Each structure stands twice: as C-alpha cells, then as structure tokens.
Amino acid sequence: GAVVSQHPSRVICKSGTSVKIECRSLDFQATTMFWYRQFPKKSLMLMATSNEGSKATYEQGVEKDKFLINHASLTLSTLTVTSAHPEDSSFYICSARGAFLAGGYNEQFFGPGTRLTVL
Amino acid sequence: SQQGEEDPQALSIQEGENATMNCSYKTSINNLQWYRQNSGRGLVHLILIRSNEREKHSGRLRVTLDTSKKSSSLLITASRAADTASYFCATDGGAQKLVFGQGTRLTINP
C-alpha cells in the first residue's frame, strides 16, 4: 500500500513551452502533497506544499507564477513548469501524506520522480 | 533551508563491511528519518526515529539519535552490492515539512 506515481517519468521540451507533471496517490487519500526539486548529486529542496482544495504554500525563493501547483483532488496534484528554460532542467519529485493516524505521525510517501530536460 | 549536514559525502567500502553515515541538524525536531535513493529514482523510506528514542533497529539497519548533539547515525551491517545508493537523513520539525541533508553516496564494491 501507500504507492505514489508520477507521470511522465521523463520529459524533454523546448525552451518557452510549459510542462505538466502529475503526482497521484494510488491507494490512499493524500491530504497533503509536496513538490521537491533535486539537482544532480544534490539533495532534495522543497518547493511547495499543497493541501487539497487550497492554494499551495511556496518556499522562499520559489516563483509561484513559474511553478503552478494544483491539488484538485485527494489523489492528484499537478506541477506545471511554465515557460520552461534550460535552468529549469532538474529532477522533480513529489510526495504525498495521508491521514491514516488521527493525532499520530503520518509519513510522506515519495513518487519515482520526473526528469525534465529543457533544450 | 537545508539544515541537515551529512558526512561523509561519499563512502566506498567492500562488500560485507559495515557502513556508517552521520547526519547533523540545527533545530529541534519531532523525528528524524533516513531514506535511500538509487540513481535517478525516487526515495525509499528506511527508518524513522522519534526525538525521544535513542536507537532503533530494522534488519541490517541501526539508527542512533543524539538530540543533545543534534546528530544521528545510520549503520548498515554486512553490506551488499545492492546497498549502493545515496542515503539522506530528513528532519521533521513539526511543520509537516521534511528538511533533507546533503546525502551520502555509498558504493559497495564486490
């Protein structure tokens, strides 16, 4: 159980285009989803936190208009990289947290990641 | 901001040996978690240790936590080639957000 998928796993696009990445919790309802960015041989940097039905909370330095996040349902969040440029090339990973334990600790489950290459 | 620092950044050992990785953090935490990441893949959750715990075991993994020193260690015993991966610690300070360390790249040589 607790599987998170991402689609696509890999995407190559031209500079100036927009790319949408989907994150789905397959067998649980995700009250909160997180989006991370990872550069080669580096750690994960949290970009934003999204709760179903409300606006995402972005980390300092992350452009809201550049990285649009929509958490329209309890099983789906999308990250759209708008007007992508080569410097947006990165590995994007989502995670999802459910509400299995009322009052307890609910861990995050990570998707397999999406590698974005902007030419 | 990243608050976890891990050392070593890279570790290469022979199969069968034990591997120890360390993680330090800066602020108070509710728990600390260790993850594994194979190259180009997502994260696999290994173990969670709560702030009131000092040691935890899971199979060949042993995690310690010293909140007075704000540090944790991950020990992998009897390493195998399949353990080759990057290992990250992540702290949860109670704001629902995980803050990841820089990671240790572990290579197990057959």
Tab-separated table of C-alpha atoms in Angstrom:
chain	number	residue	atom	x	y	z
A	1	GLY	CA	0.000	0.000	0.000
A	2	ALA	CA	0.819	3.739	0.039
A	3	VAL	CA	2.013	3.997	-3.556
A	4	VAL	CA	2.633	7.308	-5.261
A	5	SER	CA	3.068	7.583	-9.009
A	6	GLN	CA	4.363	10.362	-11.211
A	7	HIS	CA	3.777	10.979	-14.872
A	8	PRO	CA	5.674	11.407	-17.039
A	9	SER	CA	8.882	9.837	-15.789
A	10	ARG	CA	10.894	11.734	-18.344
A	11	VAL	CA	10.128	14.759	-20.484
A	12	ILE	CA	12.173	16.760	-22.943
A	13	CYS	CA	10.778	20.058	-24.127
A	14	LYS	CA	11.813	23.174	-25.977
A	15	SER	CA	12.580	26.394	-24.207
A	16	GLY	CA	9.474	28.535	-23.758
A	17	THR	CA	6.982	25.698	-23.562
A	18	SER	CA	5.037	24.604	-20.474
A	19	VAL	CA	5.244	21.161	-18.958
A	20	LYS	CA	2.777	19.500	-16.616
A	21	ILE	CA	3.808	16.799	-14.177
A	22	GLU	CA	1.216	14.686	-12.377
A	23	CYS	CA	1.516	13.160	-8.941
A	24	ARG	CA	-1.049	10.568	-7.858
A	25	SER	CA	-1.600	8.661	-4.661
A	26	LEU	CA	-2.825	5.308	-5.925
A	27	ASP	CA	-4.253	3.636	-2.866
A	28	PHE	CA	-4.805	6.326	-0.278
A	29	GLN	CA	-6.155	9.808	0.019
A	30	ALA	CA	-3.423	12.402	0.253
A	31	THR	CA	-4.439	15.344	2.358
A	32	THR	CA	-1.104	16.997	1.680
A	33	MET	CA	1.286	16.724	-1.226
A	34	PHE	CA	4.797	18.124	-1.501
A	35	TRP	CA	6.909	19.007	-4.511
A	36	TYR	CA	10.688	18.796	-4.408
A	37	ARG	CA	13.431	19.622	-6.846
A	38	GLN	CA	16.743	17.803	-6.999
A	39	PHE	CA	19.839	18.760	-8.957
A	40	PRO	CA	22.384	16.077	-9.934
A	41	LYS	CA	24.212	14.648	-6.949
A	42	LYS	CA	22.443	17.103	-4.670
A	43	SER	CA	19.777	16.889	-2.040
A	44	LEU	CA	16.054	17.457	-2.320
A	45	MET	CA	14.848	21.015	-1.997
A	46	LEU	CA	11.234	21.534	-1.003
A	47	MET	CA	9.467	23.771	-3.494
A	48	ALA	CA	5.927	23.881	-2.181
A	49	THR	CA	3.303	22.228	-0.023
A	50	SER	CA	-0.211	21.768	-1.284
A	51	ASN	CA	-3.376	20.811	0.532
A	52	GLU	CA	-6.394	19.576	-1.343
A	53	GLY	CA	-8.724	22.376	-2.284
A	54	SER	CA	-6.489	25.232	-1.176
A	55	LYS	CA	-3.643	27.235	-2.619
A	56	ALA	CA	-0.142	25.860	-2.413
A	57	THR	CA	2.365	27.288	0.026
A	58	TYR	CA	5.640	28.020	-1.692
A	59	GLU	CA	9.070	28.016	-0.125
A	60	GLN	CA	11.127	31.160	-0.140
A	61	GLY	CA	12.738	31.797	-3.494
A	62	VAL	CA	10.333	29.612	-5.487
A	63	GLU	CA	8.428	31.552	-8.127
A	64	LYS	CA	4.701	30.927	-7.825
A	65	ASP	CA	3.969	32.014	-11.379
A	66	LYS	CA	6.735	29.828	-12.703
A	67	PHE	CA	5.749	26.651	-10.888
A	68	LEU	CA	1.980	26.333	-10.809
A	69	ILE	CA	0.621	23.749	-8.424
A	70	ASN	CA	-2.901	22.423	-8.437
A	71	HIS	CA	-4.181	19.941	-5.867
A	72	ALA	CA	-7.643	19.412	-7.261
A	73	SER	CA	-8.464	16.128	-5.568
A	74	LEU	CA	-7.303	13.955	-2.700
A	75	THR	CA	-5.383	11.739	-5.094
A	76	LEU	CA	-3.934	14.149	-7.637
A	77	SER	CA	-1.610	17.117	-7.616
A	78	THR	CA	-0.049	18.687	-10.676
A	79	LEU	CA	3.037	20.840	-11.110
A	80	THR	CA	3.193	22.951	-14.242
A	81	VAL	CA	6.517	24.480	-15.178
A	82	THR	CA	5.541	27.486	-17.257
A	83	SER	CA	7.707	28.958	-19.999
A	84	ALA	CA	10.424	26.463	-19.219
A	85	HIS	CA	14.073	27.389	-19.657
A	86	PRO	CA	17.216	25.240	-19.593
A	87	GLU	CA	17.884	26.213	-15.965
A	88	ASP	CA	14.567	24.543	-15.033
A	89	SER	CA	16.034	21.211	-16.087
A	90	SER	CA	16.018	19.069	-12.978
A	91	PHE	CA	14.590	16.015	-11.259
A	92	TYR	CA	11.194	16.796	-9.751
A	93	ILE	CA	9.873	14.535	-7.007
A	94	CYS	CA	6.504	14.629	-5.318
A	95	SER	CA	5.432	13.080	-2.061
A	96	ALA	CA	2.050	12.531	-0.503
A	97	ARG	CA	0.932	12.332	3.071
A	98	GLY	CA	-2.327	10.771	4.148
A	99	ALA	CA	-4.250	10.968	7.358
A	100	PHE	CA	-4.021	7.351	8.438
A	101	LEU	CA	-3.351	8.061	12.042
A	102	ALA	CA	-5.572	10.612	13.717
A	103	GLY	CA	-3.330	12.557	16.039
A	104	GLY	CA	-0.361	10.432	15.069
A	105	TYR	CA	2.548	10.804	12.709
A	106	ASN	CA	1.745	10.242	9.055
A	107	GLU	CA	4.797	9.738	6.916
A	108	GLN	CA	5.334	11.009	3.396
A	109	PHE	CA	5.409	8.559	0.514
A	110	PHE	CA	7.528	9.557	-2.448
A	111	GLY	CA	6.893	9.251	-6.137
A	112	PRO	CA	9.570	7.912	-8.510
A	113	GLY	CA	10.406	11.366	-9.861
A	114	THR	CA	10.224	13.124	-13.218
A	115	ARG	CA	13.335	14.136	-15.101
A	116	LEU	CA	12.767	17.354	-17.011
A	117	THR	CA	15.188	18.430	-19.714
A	118	VAL	CA	14.641	21.788	-21.359
A	119	LEU	CA	16.502	22.320	-24.600
B	1	SER	CA	16.656	25.983	4.064
B	2	GLN	CA	18.697	22.848	4.281
B	3	GLN	CA	19.652	22.117	7.819
B	4	GLY	CA	20.974	18.605	7.583
B	5	GLU	CA	24.625	18.007	7.017
B	6	GLU	CA	25.828	14.527	6.307
B	7	ASP	CA	29.209	13.002	6.342
B	8	PRO	CA	30.911	11.542	4.632
B	9	GLN	CA	29.676	12.897	1.313
B	10	ALA	CA	30.906	9.733	-0.336
B	11	LEU	CA	31.820	6.345	1.080
B	12	SER	CA	33.256	3.353	-0.741
B	13	ILE	CA	33.655	0.023	1.057
B	14	GLN	CA	33.992	-3.657	0.303
B	15	GLU	CA	31.017	-5.956	0.310
B	16	GLY	CA	30.479	-7.445	3.723
B	17	GLU	CA	31.882	-4.478	5.614
B	18	ASN	CA	29.767	-2.157	7.722
B	19	ALA	CA	28.893	1.332	6.513
B	20	THR	CA	28.312	4.232	8.868
B	21	MET	CA	26.846	7.553	7.818
B	22	ASN	CA	26.306	10.560	10.020
B	23	CYS	CA	23.810	13.394	9.951
B	24	SER	CA	23.733	16.636	11.905
B	25	TYR	CA	20.926	19.142	12.137
B	26	LYS	CA	20.384	22.570	13.592
B	27	THR	CA	16.924	22.953	15.102
B	28	SER	CA	14.719	20.905	17.405
B	29	ILE	CA	12.893	18.028	15.785
B	30	ASN	CA	9.940	15.707	16.288
B	31	ASN	CA	11.603	12.892	14.437
B	32	LEU	CA	14.401	12.077	12.038
B	33	GLN	CA	14.114	9.774	9.061
B	34	TRP	CA	16.543	8.048	6.754
B	35	TYR	CA	15.893	7.477	3.076
B	36	ARG	CA	17.677	5.641	0.278
B	37	GLN	CA	17.748	6.794	-3.312
B	38	ASN	CA	19.042	4.740	-6.178
B	39	SER	CA	20.457	6.743	-9.053
B	40	GLY	CA	17.708	8.606	-10.920
B	41	ARG	CA	14.967	7.125	-8.806
B	42	GLY	CA	12.603	8.190	-6.066
B	43	LEU	CA	13.180	7.871	-2.347
B	44	VAL	CA	12.647	4.755	-0.307
B	45	HIS	CA	11.841	5.253	3.360
B	46	LEU	CA	14.182	3.215	5.548
B	47	ILE	CA	13.530	4.086	9.154
B	48	LEU	CA	12.062	6.759	11.415
B	49	ILE	CA	13.372	7.533	14.872
B	50	ARG	CA	11.428	9.781	17.195
B	51	SER	CA	13.016	12.521	19.239
B	52	ASN	CA	12.503	10.563	22.465
B	53	GLU	CA	14.233	7.464	21.090
B	54	ARG	CA	17.967	6.881	21.143
B	55	GLU	CA	18.364	3.805	18.982
B	56	LYS	CA	16.320	1.825	16.526
B	57	HIS	CA	16.921	-1.311	14.516
B	58	SER	CA	15.408	-2.614	11.308
B	59	GLY	CA	17.015	-5.665	9.752
B	60	ARG	CA	20.621	-4.743	8.904
B	61	LEU	CA	19.992	-1.095	9.736
B	62	ARG	CA	20.763	0.559	13.030
B	63	VAL	CA	19.966	4.200	13.641
B	64	THR	CA	21.011	6.274	16.612
B	65	LEU	CA	19.844	9.709	17.619
B	66	ASP	CA	21.560	12.108	19.994
B	67	THR	CA	19.337	15.140	20.435
B	68	SER	CA	21.854	16.837	22.729
B	69	LYS	CA	24.378	16.838	19.891
B	70	LYS	CA	21.706	17.180	17.206
B	71	SER	CA	23.105	14.246	15.322
B	72	SER	CA	22.123	10.841	14.035
B	73	SER	CA	23.953	7.922	12.512
B	74	LEU	CA	22.900	5.160	10.160
B	75	LEU	CA	24.778	1.895	10.294
B	76	ILE	CA	24.350	-0.719	7.593
B	77	THR	CA	25.849	-4.025	8.640
B	78	ALA	CA	27.169	-6.736	6.327
B	79	SER	CA	26.824	-4.500	3.287
B	80	ARG	CA	25.767	-5.873	-0.084
B	81	ALA	CA	26.264	-4.590	-3.618
B	82	ALA	CA	22.548	-3.774	-3.708
B	83	ASP	CA	23.076	-1.269	-0.891
B	84	THR	CA	24.886	1.009	-3.342
B	85	ALA	CA	22.812	4.196	-3.348
B	86	SER	CA	22.598	7.677	-1.887
B	87	TYR	CA	21.365	7.941	1.670
B	88	PHE	CA	19.637	11.003	3.058
B	89	CYS	CA	18.548	11.986	6.507
B	90	ALA	CA	15.489	14.192	6.845
B	91	THR	CA	14.208	16.019	9.869
B	92	ASP	CA	10.629	16.865	10.701
B	93	GLY	CA	10.340	19.877	12.913
B	94	GLY	CA	6.586	19.667	13.195
B	95	ALA	CA	5.566	21.916	10.316
B	96	GLN	CA	4.675	18.926	8.097
B	97	LYS	CA	7.807	19.640	6.114
B	98	LEU	CA	10.869	17.450	5.791
B	99	VAL	CA	14.275	19.060	5.559
B	100	PHE	CA	16.829	16.854	3.860
B	101	GLY	CA	20.524	16.535	4.438
B	102	GLN	CA	23.030	16.669	1.615
B	103	GLY	CA	23.286	12.923	1.429
B	104	THR	CA	25.997	10.297	1.434
B	105	ARG	CA	26.806	8.422	-1.760
B	106	LEU	CA	27.570	4.863	-0.741
B	107	THR	CA	29.361	2.480	-3.078
B	108	ILE	CA	29.695	-1.184	-2.179
B	109	ASN	CA	32.475	-2.878	-4.108
B	110	PRO	CA	32.038	-6.605	-4.806
